[in-house]
Amino acid sequence: MPGRAESGSMDIPQHRLLVTGVPGPRSRRLAARRAAAVASGVGSTMPVFAAHAGGGVLVDVDGNHFIDLGSGIAVTTVGASAPRVVAAVQEQAAAFTHTCFMVTPYEGYVAVAEALNRLTPGWHEKRTALFNSGAEAVENAVKIARSATGRHGIAVFDHAYHGRTNLTLAMTAKETPYKRGFGPFAGEVVRAPLSYPFRDGPAVDGPAAAIRAIDEIRRQAAVEDLAALVIEPIQGEGGFIEPAPGFLPALASWCRANGVVFVADEVQTGFARTGAMFACDHEGVVPDLIVMAKGIAGGLPLSAVTGRADLMDAPQVGGLGGTYGGNPLACAAALAAIETVEAGDLVARAAAIGDLMRTRLRGLRAADPRIGDVRGRGAMIAVELVEPGTTTPDPALARAVAAAVHQQGVIVLTCGTDGNVLRLLPPLSISDDLLAEGLDVLAGSLAATSPLQRAGAGR
Ligand SMILES: Cc1ncc(COP(=O)(O)O)c(C=O)c1O
């Protein structure tokens, strides 16, 4: 349904509209209650509190309508109140909300596993286990790889983000805010350089970057001790870094040759987001294990590990699971979200959204030397901001532009190890008109943000 959006059950008007300042009085009152009740370590990008969301719009408690270019960090790919998801969750809630799959199993869990075995790359025999969050699924992928190989070491990459639990923080690269003060972290994690075309330049192509990474892994660990290599096919929090062609296939074949489990962390890139069902599909890479979350269930908390049956079946019975893993409401939502993606050909819609965003943003880049790079695939596009004529990150500019965009009724996020990347992750239910308007606001904010204005911004 290109260019037209189903807003969802609340039938939210699909327009940008500011009826108060940002934040408005109701959001300010809630912010005061929040400050007194919620731990301050939990941050928020936007200063407003949500009341409704759907299509390409989020409405705050003051009645302001924001264009959503964030999807709750790549979660509401099918929209924040997609009709099929809403109906499926309502129906399931009326039947039962929980039994615990480890106590009394139910069909929804099995149906999600069947769907993921069908949709994930590769035609080999697969199995799936369901969890609650991306981090929990990454941890379980590591457990499965260790159990299957009898090895312990894990290889990860510069700029990686794999979550906030102890092991996944050891795997995550960025120190502040994620890791500072929270160690010591799990050991036996080695870190390798990523292929980062904007910073590597043309001299380091994908295969050369893979050799560089493998050399570094070998320097830090004996290959026979390495259980898994875990990689985001396109990095999320690290700055939407898309490795040069050939990097992922070279790493996958090195893993295969050395008995290392190749784990694709598709928590952010999965489920149509990048204009393919999974980002690995762009280069025909078939991971041994694939980790999914975020877009999997239309906003309900669900995550999964899917992979080769021989690996997935390695842990002892009872070794995998959790009280809520594969909760029935989340499974119903996932089946409805998958149906929405397939029925609406949202893979093609993501690709079209990507074309629209890239064309507009590359036009801006041609005229603005502060835009070092515009990259990404599908509805996952980044704008890397730098000091003009260099590759030196400019996080103050990114903060200032994002703040200006927010004030004008558009939700946009930042990312990157240096915090200098604007990232665009619209729901695939957004209309072309709204998307174009959101990009207009971004373009205007960039143009209006002078070095003087940004000096004090957001610090
Ligand atoms: C690639 C990747 N892996 C893992 C995670 C962790 O997911 P969660 O926040 O659901 O634990 C994220 C979250 O942003 C992610 O982007």
Short mmCIF file of N, CA and C and ligand atoms in Angstrom, two decimals, residues 73-75 132-138 160-165 168 172 178 231-238 265-269 291-294 302-303 380 423, ligand 1:
data_model
loop_
_atom_site.label_atom_id
_atom_site.label_comp_id
_atom_site.label_asym_id
_atom_site.label_seq_id
_atom_site.Cartn_x
_atom_site.Cartn_y
_atom_site.Cartn_z
N ILE A 73 12.66 2.67 18.36
CA ILE A 73 13.95 2.01 18.05
C ILE A 73 13.72 0.73 17.24
N ALA A 74 13.14 0.89 16.07
CA ALA A 74 13.04 -0.19 15.07
C ALA A 74 12.13 -1.33 15.50
N VAL A 75 11.15 -1.04 16.34
CA VAL A 75 10.27 -2.10 16.83
C VAL A 75 8.93 -2.14 16.06
N ASN A 132 12.56 -13.10 25.61
CA ASN A 132 11.82 -11.84 25.81
C ASN A 132 12.47 -10.62 25.17
N SER A 133 13.78 -10.52 25.27
CA SER A 133 14.47 -9.32 24.79
C SER A 133 15.60 -9.71 23.86
N GLY A 134 16.11 -8.71 23.15
CA GLY A 134 17.23 -8.96 22.25
C GLY A 134 18.44 -9.48 23.01
N ALA A 135 18.75 -8.83 24.14
CA ALA A 135 19.93 -9.24 24.92
C ALA A 135 19.80 -10.68 25.38
N GLU A 136 18.60 -11.05 25.83
CA GLU A 136 18.40 -12.42 26.32
C GLU A 136 18.61 -13.43 25.19
N ALA A 137 18.16 -13.06 24.00
CA ALA A 137 18.34 -13.97 22.86
C ALA A 137 19.82 -14.07 22.47
N VAL A 138 20.54 -12.94 22.51
CA VAL A 138 21.98 -13.00 22.20
C VAL A 138 22.67 -13.91 23.21
N ALA A 160 30.06 -2.57 18.11
CA ALA A 160 28.93 -3.51 18.27
C ALA A 160 28.01 -3.09 19.41
N TYR A 161 26.74 -3.40 19.25
CA TYR A 161 25.78 -3.30 20.36
C TYR A 161 24.99 -4.60 20.40
N HIS A 162 25.07 -5.29 21.54
CA HIS A 162 24.34 -6.55 21.67
C HIS A 162 23.43 -6.59 22.89
N GLY A 163 23.38 -5.50 23.68
CA GLY A 163 22.45 -5.46 24.80
C GLY A 163 23.10 -5.00 26.08
N ARG A 164 22.32 -5.09 27.18
CA ARG A 164 22.73 -4.48 28.45
C ARG A 164 22.86 -5.47 29.59
N THR A 165 22.78 -6.77 29.33
CA THR A 165 23.04 -7.74 30.39
C THR A 165 24.55 -7.91 30.52
N THR A 168 26.19 -9.48 27.42
CA THR A 168 26.03 -8.65 26.21
C THR A 168 26.70 -7.29 26.37
N THR A 172 29.18 -5.59 23.84
CA THR A 172 28.89 -4.23 23.35
C THR A 172 30.15 -3.38 23.44
N TYR A 178 26.60 2.96 28.20
CA TYR A 178 26.15 1.59 28.43
C TYR A 178 26.93 0.84 29.51
N ILE A 231 27.86 -11.04 14.96
CA ILE A 231 27.96 -9.79 14.20
C ILE A 231 26.58 -9.29 13.80
N GLU A 232 26.41 -7.98 13.86
CA GLU A 232 25.21 -7.34 13.28
C GLU A 232 25.51 -7.14 11.79
N PRO A 233 24.73 -7.69 10.89
CA PRO A 233 25.03 -7.54 9.46
C PRO A 233 25.05 -6.08 9.02
N ILE A 234 24.22 -5.26 9.63
CA ILE A 234 24.35 -3.80 9.54
C ILE A 234 24.26 -3.32 10.99
N GLN A 235 25.29 -2.62 11.45
CA GLN A 235 25.27 -2.27 12.87
C GLN A 235 24.18 -1.26 13.17
N GLY A 236 23.55 -1.43 14.34
CA GLY A 236 22.47 -0.54 14.75
C GLY A 236 22.99 0.63 15.56
N GLU A 237 23.04 0.45 16.89
CA GLU A 237 23.46 1.54 17.78
C GLU A 237 24.84 2.09 17.39
N GLY A 238 25.68 1.24 16.81
CA GLY A 238 27.05 1.65 16.47
C GLY A 238 27.11 2.67 15.35
N ASP A 265 23.36 -11.20 14.52
CA ASP A 265 22.46 -10.48 15.42
C ASP A 265 21.61 -9.55 14.56
N GLU A 266 20.40 -10.04 14.24
CA GLU A 266 19.47 -9.25 13.40
C GLU A 266 18.36 -8.63 14.25
N VAL A 267 18.72 -8.34 15.50
CA VAL A 267 17.71 -7.75 16.39
C VAL A 267 17.16 -6.45 15.80
N GLN A 268 18.04 -5.63 15.25
CA GLN A 268 17.58 -4.33 14.70
C GLN A 268 17.26 -4.42 13.21
N THR A 269 17.94 -5.30 12.49
CA THR A 269 17.83 -5.33 11.03
C THR A 269 16.74 -6.28 10.50
N VAL A 291 19.67 -14.20 15.48
CA VAL A 291 19.02 -13.66 16.67
C VAL A 291 18.07 -12.56 16.24
N MET A 292 16.84 -12.63 16.74
CA MET A 292 15.80 -11.67 16.33
C MET A 292 15.08 -11.10 17.55
N ALA A 293 14.57 -9.90 17.41
CA ALA A 293 13.73 -9.29 18.45
C ALA A 293 13.04 -8.09 17.79
N LYS A 294 12.90 -7.00 18.49
CA LYS A 294 12.37 -5.73 17.98
C LYS A 294 11.16 -5.90 17.04
N LEU A 302 9.23 -9.86 22.51
CA LEU A 302 9.51 -11.23 22.08
C LEU A 302 10.86 -11.22 21.39
N SER A 303 11.62 -12.29 21.58
CA SER A 303 12.87 -12.44 20.84
C SER A 303 13.05 -13.92 20.53
N MET A 380 16.13 1.98 7.12
CA MET A 380 17.17 2.04 8.17
C MET A 380 18.32 2.86 7.59
N ARG A 423 19.74 8.79 12.92
CA ARG A 423 19.24 7.55 12.31
C ARG A 423 17.74 7.64 12.07
C1 LIG B 1 21.68 -5.41 17.25
C2 LIG B 1 21.08 -5.43 18.63
N1 LIG B 1 21.28 -6.50 19.40
C3 LIG B 1 20.74 -6.58 20.64
C4 LIG B 1 19.99 -5.55 21.16
C5 LIG B 1 19.41 -5.65 22.53
O1 LIG B 1 18.03 -5.78 22.44
P1 LIG B 1 17.12 -5.50 23.72
O2 LIG B 1 17.18 -4.03 23.99
O3 LIG B 1 15.75 -5.98 23.32
O4 LIG B 1 17.70 -6.31 24.84
C6 LIG B 1 19.76 -4.41 20.37
C7 LIG B 1 18.98 -3.28 20.88
O5 LIG B 1 19.03 -2.18 20.40
C8 LIG B 1 20.32 -4.35 19.07
O6 LIG B 1 20.13 -3.29 18.26
#
